[in-house]
PDB file of C-alpha atoms in Angstrom:
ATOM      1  CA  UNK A   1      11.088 -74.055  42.200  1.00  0.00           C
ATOM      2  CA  UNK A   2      10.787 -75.234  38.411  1.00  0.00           C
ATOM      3  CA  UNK A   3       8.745 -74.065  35.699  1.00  0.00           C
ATOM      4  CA  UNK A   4       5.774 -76.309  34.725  1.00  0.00           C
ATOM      5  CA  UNK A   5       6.174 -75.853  31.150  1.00  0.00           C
ATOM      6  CA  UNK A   6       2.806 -77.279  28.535  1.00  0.00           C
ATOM      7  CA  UNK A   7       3.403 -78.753  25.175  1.00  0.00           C
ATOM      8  CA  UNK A   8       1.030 -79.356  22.583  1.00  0.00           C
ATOM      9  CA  UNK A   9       1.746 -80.824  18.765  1.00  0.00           C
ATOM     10  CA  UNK A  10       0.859 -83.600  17.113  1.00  0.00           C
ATOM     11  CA  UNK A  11       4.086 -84.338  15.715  1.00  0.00           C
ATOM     12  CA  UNK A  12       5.453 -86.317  18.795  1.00  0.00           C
ATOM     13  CA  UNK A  13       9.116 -85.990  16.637  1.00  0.00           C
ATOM     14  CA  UNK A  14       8.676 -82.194  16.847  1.00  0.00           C
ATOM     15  CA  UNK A  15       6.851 -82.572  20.781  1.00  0.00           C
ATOM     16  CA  UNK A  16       9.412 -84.849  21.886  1.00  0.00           C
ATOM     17  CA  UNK A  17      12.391 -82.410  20.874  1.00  0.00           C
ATOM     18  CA  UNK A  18      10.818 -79.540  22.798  1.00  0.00           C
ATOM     19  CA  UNK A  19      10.674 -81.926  25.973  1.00  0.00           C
ATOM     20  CA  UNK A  20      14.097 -82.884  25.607  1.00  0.00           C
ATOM     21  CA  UNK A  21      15.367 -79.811  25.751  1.00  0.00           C
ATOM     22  CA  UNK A  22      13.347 -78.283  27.983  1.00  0.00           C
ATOM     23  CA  UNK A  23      14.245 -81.197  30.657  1.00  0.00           C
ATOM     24  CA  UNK A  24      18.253 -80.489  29.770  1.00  0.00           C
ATOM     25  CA  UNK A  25      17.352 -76.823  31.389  1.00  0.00           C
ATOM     26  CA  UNK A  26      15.712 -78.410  34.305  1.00  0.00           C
ATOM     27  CA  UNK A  27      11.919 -77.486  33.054  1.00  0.00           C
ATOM     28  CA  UNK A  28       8.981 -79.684  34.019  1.00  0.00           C
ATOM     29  CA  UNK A  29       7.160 -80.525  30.979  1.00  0.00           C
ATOM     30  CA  UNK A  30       3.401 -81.515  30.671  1.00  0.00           C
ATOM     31  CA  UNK A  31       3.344 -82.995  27.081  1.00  0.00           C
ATOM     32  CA  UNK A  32       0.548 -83.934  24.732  1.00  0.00           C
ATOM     33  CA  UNK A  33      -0.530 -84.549  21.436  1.00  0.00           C
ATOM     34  CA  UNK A  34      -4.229 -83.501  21.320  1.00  0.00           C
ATOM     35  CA  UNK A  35      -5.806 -80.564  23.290  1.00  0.00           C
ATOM     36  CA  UNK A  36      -8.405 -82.486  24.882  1.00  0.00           C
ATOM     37  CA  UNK A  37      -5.601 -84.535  27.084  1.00  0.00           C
ATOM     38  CA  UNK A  38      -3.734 -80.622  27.166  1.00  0.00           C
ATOM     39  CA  UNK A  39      -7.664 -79.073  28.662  1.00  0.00           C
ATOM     40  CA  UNK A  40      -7.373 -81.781  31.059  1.00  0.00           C
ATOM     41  CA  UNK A  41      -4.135 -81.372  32.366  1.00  0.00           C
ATOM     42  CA  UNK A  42      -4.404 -77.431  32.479  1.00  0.00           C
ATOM     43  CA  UNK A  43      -7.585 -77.687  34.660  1.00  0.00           C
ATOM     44  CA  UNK A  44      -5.977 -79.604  37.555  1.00  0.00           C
ATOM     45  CA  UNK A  45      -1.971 -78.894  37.255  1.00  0.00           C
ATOM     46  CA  UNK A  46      -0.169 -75.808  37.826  1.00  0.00           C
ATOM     47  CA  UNK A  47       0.972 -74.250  34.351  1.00  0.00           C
ATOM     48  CA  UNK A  48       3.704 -71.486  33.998  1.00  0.00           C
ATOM     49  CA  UNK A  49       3.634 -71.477  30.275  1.00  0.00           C
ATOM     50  CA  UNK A  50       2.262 -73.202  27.151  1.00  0.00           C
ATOM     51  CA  UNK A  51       3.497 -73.962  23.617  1.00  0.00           C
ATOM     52  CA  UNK A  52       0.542 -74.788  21.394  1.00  0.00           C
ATOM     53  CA  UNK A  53       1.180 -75.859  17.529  1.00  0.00           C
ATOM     54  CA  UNK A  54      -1.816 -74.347  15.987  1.00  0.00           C
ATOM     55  CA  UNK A  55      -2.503 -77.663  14.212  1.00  0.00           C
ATOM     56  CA  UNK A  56      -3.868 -80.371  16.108  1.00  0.00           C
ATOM     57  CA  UNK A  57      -6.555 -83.523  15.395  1.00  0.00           C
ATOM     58  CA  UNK A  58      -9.271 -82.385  18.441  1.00  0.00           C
ATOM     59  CA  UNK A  59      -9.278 -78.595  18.321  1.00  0.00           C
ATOM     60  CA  UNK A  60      -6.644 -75.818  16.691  1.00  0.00           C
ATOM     61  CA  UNK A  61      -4.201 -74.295  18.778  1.00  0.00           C
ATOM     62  CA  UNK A  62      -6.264 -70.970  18.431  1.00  0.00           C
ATOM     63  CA  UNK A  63      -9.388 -72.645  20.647  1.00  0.00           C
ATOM     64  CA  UNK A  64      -7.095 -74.385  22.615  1.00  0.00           C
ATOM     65  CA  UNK A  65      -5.457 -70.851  23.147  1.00  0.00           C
ATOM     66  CA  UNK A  66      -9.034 -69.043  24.279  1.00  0.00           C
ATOM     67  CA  UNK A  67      -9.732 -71.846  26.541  1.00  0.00           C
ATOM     68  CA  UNK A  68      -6.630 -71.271  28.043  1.00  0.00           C
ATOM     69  CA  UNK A  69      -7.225 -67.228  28.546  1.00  0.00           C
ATOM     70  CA  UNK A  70     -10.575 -68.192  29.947  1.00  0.00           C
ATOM     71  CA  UNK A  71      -8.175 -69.380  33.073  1.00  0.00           C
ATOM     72  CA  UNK A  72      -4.993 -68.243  32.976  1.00  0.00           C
ATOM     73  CA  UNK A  73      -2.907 -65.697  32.274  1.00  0.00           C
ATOM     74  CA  UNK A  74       0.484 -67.317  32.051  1.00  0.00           C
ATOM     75  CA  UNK A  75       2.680 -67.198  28.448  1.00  0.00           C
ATOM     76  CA  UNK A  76       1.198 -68.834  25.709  1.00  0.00           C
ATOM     77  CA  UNK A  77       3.763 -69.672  22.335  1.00  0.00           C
ATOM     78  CA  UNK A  78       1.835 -70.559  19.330  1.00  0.00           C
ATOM     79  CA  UNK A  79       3.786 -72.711  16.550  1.00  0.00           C
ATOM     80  CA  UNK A  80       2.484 -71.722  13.416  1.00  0.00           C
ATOM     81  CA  UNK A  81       2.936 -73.133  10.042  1.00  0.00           C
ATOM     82  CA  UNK A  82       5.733 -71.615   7.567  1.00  0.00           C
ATOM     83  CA  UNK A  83       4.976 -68.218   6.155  1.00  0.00           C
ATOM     84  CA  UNK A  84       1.311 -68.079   7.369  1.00  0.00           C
ATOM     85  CA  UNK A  85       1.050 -64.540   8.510  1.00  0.00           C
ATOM     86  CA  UNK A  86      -2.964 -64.866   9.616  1.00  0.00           C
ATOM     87  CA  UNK A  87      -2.028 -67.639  12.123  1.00  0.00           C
ATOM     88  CA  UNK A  88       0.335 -65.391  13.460  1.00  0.00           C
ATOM     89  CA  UNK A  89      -1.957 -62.978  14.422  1.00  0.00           C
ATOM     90  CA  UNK A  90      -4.791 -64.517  14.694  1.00  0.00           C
ATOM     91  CA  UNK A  91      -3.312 -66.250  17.653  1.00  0.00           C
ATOM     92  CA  UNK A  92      -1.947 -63.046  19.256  1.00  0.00           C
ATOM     93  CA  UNK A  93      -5.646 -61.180  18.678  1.00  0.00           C
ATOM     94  CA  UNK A  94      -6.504 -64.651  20.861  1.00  0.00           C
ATOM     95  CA  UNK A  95      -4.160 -63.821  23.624  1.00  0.00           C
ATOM     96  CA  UNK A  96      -1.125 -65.395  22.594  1.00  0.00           C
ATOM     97  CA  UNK A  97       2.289 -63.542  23.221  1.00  0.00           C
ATOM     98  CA  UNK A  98       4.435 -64.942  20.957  1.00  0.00           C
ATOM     99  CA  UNK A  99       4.840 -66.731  17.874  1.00  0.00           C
ATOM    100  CA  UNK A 100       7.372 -68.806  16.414  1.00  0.00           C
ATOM    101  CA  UNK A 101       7.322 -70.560  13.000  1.00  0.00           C
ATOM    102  CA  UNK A 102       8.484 -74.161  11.934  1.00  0.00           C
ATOM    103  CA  UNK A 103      10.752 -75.223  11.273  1.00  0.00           C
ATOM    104  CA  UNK A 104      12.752 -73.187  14.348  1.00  0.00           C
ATOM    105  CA  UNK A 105      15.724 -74.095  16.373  1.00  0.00           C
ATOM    106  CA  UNK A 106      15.253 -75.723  19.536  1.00  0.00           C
ATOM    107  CA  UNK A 107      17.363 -72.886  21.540  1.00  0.00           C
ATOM    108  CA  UNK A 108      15.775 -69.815  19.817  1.00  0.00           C
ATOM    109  CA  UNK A 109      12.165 -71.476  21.275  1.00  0.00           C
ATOM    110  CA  UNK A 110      14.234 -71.970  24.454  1.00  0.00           C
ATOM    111  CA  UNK A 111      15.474 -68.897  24.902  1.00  0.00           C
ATOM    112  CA  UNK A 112      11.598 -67.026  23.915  1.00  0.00           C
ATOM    113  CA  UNK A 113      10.291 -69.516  26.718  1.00  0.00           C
ATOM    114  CA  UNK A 114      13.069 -68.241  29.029  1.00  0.00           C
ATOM    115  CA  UNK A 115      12.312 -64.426  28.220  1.00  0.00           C
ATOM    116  CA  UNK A 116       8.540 -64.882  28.356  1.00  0.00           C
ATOM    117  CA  UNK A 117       9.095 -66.705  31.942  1.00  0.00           C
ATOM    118  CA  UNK A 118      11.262 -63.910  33.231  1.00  0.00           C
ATOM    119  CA  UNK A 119       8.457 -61.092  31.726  1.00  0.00           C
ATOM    120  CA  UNK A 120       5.577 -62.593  33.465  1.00  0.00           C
ATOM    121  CA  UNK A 121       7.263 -62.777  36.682  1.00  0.00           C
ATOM    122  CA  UNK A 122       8.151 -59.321  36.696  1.00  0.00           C
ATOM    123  CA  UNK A 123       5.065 -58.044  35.840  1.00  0.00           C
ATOM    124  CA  UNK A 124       3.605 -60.186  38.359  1.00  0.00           C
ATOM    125  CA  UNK A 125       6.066 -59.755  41.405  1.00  0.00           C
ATOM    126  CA  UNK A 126       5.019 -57.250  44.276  1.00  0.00           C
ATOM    127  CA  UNK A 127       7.332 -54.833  44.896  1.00  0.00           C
ATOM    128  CA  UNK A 128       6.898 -52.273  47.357  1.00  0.00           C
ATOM    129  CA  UNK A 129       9.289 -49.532  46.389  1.00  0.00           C
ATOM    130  CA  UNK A 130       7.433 -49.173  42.789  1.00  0.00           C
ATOM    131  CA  UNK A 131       3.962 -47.711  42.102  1.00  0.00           C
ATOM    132  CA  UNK A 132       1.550 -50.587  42.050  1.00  0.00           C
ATOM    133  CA  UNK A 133      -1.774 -48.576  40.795  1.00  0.00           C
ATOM    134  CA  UNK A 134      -1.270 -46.803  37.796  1.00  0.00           C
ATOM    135  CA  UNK A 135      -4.134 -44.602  36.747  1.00  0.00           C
ATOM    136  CA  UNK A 136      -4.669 -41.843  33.560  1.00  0.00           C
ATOM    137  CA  UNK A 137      -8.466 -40.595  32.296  1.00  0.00           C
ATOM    138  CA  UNK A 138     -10.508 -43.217  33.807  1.00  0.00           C
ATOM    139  CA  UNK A 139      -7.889 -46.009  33.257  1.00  0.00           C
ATOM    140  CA  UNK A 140      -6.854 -48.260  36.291  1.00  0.00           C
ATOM    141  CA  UNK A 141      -4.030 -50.248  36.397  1.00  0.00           C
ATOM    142  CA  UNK A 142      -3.078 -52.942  39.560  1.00  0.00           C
ATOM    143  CA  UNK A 143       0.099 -54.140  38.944  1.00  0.00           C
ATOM    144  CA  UNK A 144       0.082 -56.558  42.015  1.00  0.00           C
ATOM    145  CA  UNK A 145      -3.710 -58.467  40.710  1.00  0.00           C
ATOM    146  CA  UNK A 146      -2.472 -57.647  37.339  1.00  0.00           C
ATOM    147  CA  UNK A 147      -6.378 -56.596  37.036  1.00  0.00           C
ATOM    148  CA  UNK A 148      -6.892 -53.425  34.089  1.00  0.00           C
ATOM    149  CA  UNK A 149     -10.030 -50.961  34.591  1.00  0.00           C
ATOM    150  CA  UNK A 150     -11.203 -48.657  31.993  1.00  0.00           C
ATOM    151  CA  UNK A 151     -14.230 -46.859  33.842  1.00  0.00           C
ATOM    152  CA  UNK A 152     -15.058 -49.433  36.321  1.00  0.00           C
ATOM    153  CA  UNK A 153     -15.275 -51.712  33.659  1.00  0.00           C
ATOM    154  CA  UNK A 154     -12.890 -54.303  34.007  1.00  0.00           C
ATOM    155  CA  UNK A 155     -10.538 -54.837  30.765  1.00  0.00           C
ATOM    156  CA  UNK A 156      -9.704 -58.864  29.863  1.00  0.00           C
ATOM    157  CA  UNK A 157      -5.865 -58.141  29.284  1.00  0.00           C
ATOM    158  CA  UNK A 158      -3.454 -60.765  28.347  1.00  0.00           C
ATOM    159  CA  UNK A 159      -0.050 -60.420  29.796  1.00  0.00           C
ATOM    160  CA  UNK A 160       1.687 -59.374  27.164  1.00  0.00           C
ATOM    161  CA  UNK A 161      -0.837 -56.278  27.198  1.00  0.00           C
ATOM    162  CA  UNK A 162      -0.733 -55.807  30.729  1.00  0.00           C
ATOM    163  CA  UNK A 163       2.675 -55.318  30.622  1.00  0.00           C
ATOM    164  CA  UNK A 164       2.524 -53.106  27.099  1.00  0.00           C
ATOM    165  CA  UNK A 165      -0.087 -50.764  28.891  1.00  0.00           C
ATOM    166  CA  UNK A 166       1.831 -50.403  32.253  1.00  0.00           C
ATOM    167  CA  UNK A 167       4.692 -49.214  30.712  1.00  0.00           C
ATOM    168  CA  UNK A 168       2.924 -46.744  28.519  1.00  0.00           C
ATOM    169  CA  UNK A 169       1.586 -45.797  31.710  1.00  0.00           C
ATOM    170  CA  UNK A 170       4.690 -45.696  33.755  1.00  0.00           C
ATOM    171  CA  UNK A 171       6.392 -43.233  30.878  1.00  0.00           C
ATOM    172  CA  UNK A 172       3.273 -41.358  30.210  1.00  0.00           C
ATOM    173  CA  UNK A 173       3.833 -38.379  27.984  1.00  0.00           C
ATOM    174  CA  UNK A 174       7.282 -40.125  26.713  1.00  0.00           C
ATOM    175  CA  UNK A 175       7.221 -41.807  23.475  1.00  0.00           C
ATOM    176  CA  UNK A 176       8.144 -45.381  23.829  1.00  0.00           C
ATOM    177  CA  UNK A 177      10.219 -47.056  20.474  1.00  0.00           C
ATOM    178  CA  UNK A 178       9.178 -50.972  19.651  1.00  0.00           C
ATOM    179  CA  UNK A 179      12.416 -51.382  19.856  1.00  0.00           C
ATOM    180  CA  UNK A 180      12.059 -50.415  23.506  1.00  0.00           C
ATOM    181  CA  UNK A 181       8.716 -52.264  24.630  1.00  0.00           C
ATOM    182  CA  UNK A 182      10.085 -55.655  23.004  1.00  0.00           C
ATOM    183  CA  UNK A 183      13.308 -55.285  25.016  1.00  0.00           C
ATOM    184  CA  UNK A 184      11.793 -54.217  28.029  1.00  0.00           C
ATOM    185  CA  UNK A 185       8.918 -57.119  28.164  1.00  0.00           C
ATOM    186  CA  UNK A 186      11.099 -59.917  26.777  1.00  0.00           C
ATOM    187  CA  UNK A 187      14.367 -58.540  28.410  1.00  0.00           C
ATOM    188  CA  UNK A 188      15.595 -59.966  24.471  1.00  0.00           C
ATOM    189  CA  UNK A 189      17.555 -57.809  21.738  1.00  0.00           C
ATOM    190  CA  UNK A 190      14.863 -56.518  19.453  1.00  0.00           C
ATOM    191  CA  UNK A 191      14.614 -57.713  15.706  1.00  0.00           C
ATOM    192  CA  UNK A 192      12.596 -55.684  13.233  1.00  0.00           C
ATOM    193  CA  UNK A 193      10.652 -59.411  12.568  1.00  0.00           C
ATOM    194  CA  UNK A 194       9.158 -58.528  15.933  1.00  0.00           C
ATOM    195  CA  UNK A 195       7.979 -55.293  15.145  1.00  0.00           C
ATOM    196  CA  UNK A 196       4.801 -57.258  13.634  1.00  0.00           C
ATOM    197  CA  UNK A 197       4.183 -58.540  17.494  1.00  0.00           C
ATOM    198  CA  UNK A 198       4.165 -55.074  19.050  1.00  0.00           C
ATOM    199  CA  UNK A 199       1.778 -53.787  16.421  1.00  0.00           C
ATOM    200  CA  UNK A 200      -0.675 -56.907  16.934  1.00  0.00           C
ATOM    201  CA  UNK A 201      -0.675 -56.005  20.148  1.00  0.00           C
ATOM    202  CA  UNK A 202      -1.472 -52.384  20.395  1.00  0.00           C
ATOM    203  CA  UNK A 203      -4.432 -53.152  17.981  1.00  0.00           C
ATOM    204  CA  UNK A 204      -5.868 -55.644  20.018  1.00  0.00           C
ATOM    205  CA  UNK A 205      -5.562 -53.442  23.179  1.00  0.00           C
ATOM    206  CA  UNK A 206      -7.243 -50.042  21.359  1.00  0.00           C
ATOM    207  CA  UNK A 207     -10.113 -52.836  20.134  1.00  0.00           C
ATOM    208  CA  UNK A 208     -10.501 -53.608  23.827  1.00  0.00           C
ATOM    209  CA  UNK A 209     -10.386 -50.376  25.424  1.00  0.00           C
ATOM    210  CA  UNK A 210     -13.013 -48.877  22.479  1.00  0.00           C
ATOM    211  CA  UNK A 211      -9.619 -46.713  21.480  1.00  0.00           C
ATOM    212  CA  UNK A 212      -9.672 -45.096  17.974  1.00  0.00           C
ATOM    213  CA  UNK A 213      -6.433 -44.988  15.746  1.00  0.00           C
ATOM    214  CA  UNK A 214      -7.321 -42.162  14.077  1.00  0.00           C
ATOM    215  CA  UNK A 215      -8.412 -39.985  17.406  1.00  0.00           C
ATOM    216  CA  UNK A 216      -6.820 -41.905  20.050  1.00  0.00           C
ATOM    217  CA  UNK A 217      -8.233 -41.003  23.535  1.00  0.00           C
ATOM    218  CA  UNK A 218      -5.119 -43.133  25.169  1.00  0.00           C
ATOM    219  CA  UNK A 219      -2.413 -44.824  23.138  1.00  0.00           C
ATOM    220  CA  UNK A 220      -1.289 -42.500  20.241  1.00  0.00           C
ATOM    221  CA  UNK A 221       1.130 -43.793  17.825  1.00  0.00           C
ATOM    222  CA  UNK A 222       3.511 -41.185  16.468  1.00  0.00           C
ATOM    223  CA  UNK A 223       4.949 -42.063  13.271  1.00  0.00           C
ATOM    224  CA  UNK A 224       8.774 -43.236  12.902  1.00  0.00           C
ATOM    225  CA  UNK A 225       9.001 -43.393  16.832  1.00  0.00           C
ATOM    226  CA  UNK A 226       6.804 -45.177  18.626  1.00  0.00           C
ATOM    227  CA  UNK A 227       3.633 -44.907  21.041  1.00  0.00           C
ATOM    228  CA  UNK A 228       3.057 -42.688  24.152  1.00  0.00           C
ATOM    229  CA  UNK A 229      -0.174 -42.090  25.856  1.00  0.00           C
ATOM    230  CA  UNK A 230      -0.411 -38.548  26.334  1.00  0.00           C
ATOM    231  CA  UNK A 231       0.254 -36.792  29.871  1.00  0.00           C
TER     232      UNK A 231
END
């Protein structure tokens, strides 16, 4: 079955590109130029993964973005402008998972789509030989709903920290490098660019579970290495 791929931008030179290649690797591409023709096409087609340029004439990528998380919890790519490190993470505190800046090489995006594609389904595939409800101090984990508790409360996780907090989980009392989350989530050799991403990411999850970073009660970071949560 093919991948329903979403494209946003207003540059239809830039939007036109993406589609291109995306069709030459047998992708099915929804593409528009404005979000409210994007909102409409999300609410009644089946999307496995969005690319949103964070400028657009309606409504910014980063709205378009939160509408989206309201939904779904498939990929979302956010193009952001050269050098602008707050769109960055603005638009991964919004639930993006990744980030790439123009101008960018068609197969770089290509190959992110590709990894973010092959992360989601894995975190999202049943499989009955590995543990599908992970649980430590209150925190509840379904792997198969891809639903997060944190006592009985339920947790609004975007993939990207599902899958960050299930494999703290699965190695709990192990410290876990960047190096290793951003290969094991985007199944992609790490860069130390990225190393921005995994950061964003455990922030926004110790905002959402109430976590503190100076007396962490799950994710601890331990300097030079890594994160663990603690056994």
């Amino acid at each position: 079955m093919q991948d329903n791929i979403l494209i946003v931008d207003d540059e239809p030179e830039i939007a036109d590109l993406i589609e291109l290649y995306l069709e030459n690797e047998n992708f099915t591409v929804f593409k528009f130029y404005n979000a409210k023709d994007a909102l409409a096409c999300i609410r009644t087609q089946t999307i496995d993964l969005a690319v949103l340029d964070v400028m657009l004439p309606d409504m910014n990528g980063f709205s378009l973005c939160r509408e989206i998380r309201k939904l779904h919890c498939y990929p979302v790519i956010m193009l952001t402008a050269k050098g602008e490190e707050t769109d960055k993470i603005t638009g991964l505190t919004l639930g993006a998972d990744d980030y790439m800046t123009k101008p960018f090489l068609p197969l770089e995006l290509i190959a992110r789509i590709k990894a973010q594609l092959r992360r989601y389904k894995k975190y999202n595939a049943q499989s009955g030989s590995e543990e599908q409800i992970l649980t430590h101090s209150g925190l509840v984990l379904n792997v198969d709903t891809h639903e997060c508790f944190l006592n009985e409360k339920p947790l609004d996780l975007t993939p990207t920290e599902f899958s960050i907090l299930s494999i703290l989980c699965r190695r709990k009392g192990t410290v876990v490098s960047s190096e290793e989350l951003f290969h094991e989530i985007w199944g992609e050799k790490y860069f130390s660019k990225s190393n921005n991403t995994i950061t964003v990411h455990i922030r926004h999850l110790r905002e959402k579970m109430g976590d503190s970073f100076e007396h962490p009660n799950y994710i601890k970071t331990v300097w030079g290495c890594g994160y663990k949560i603690e056994n």
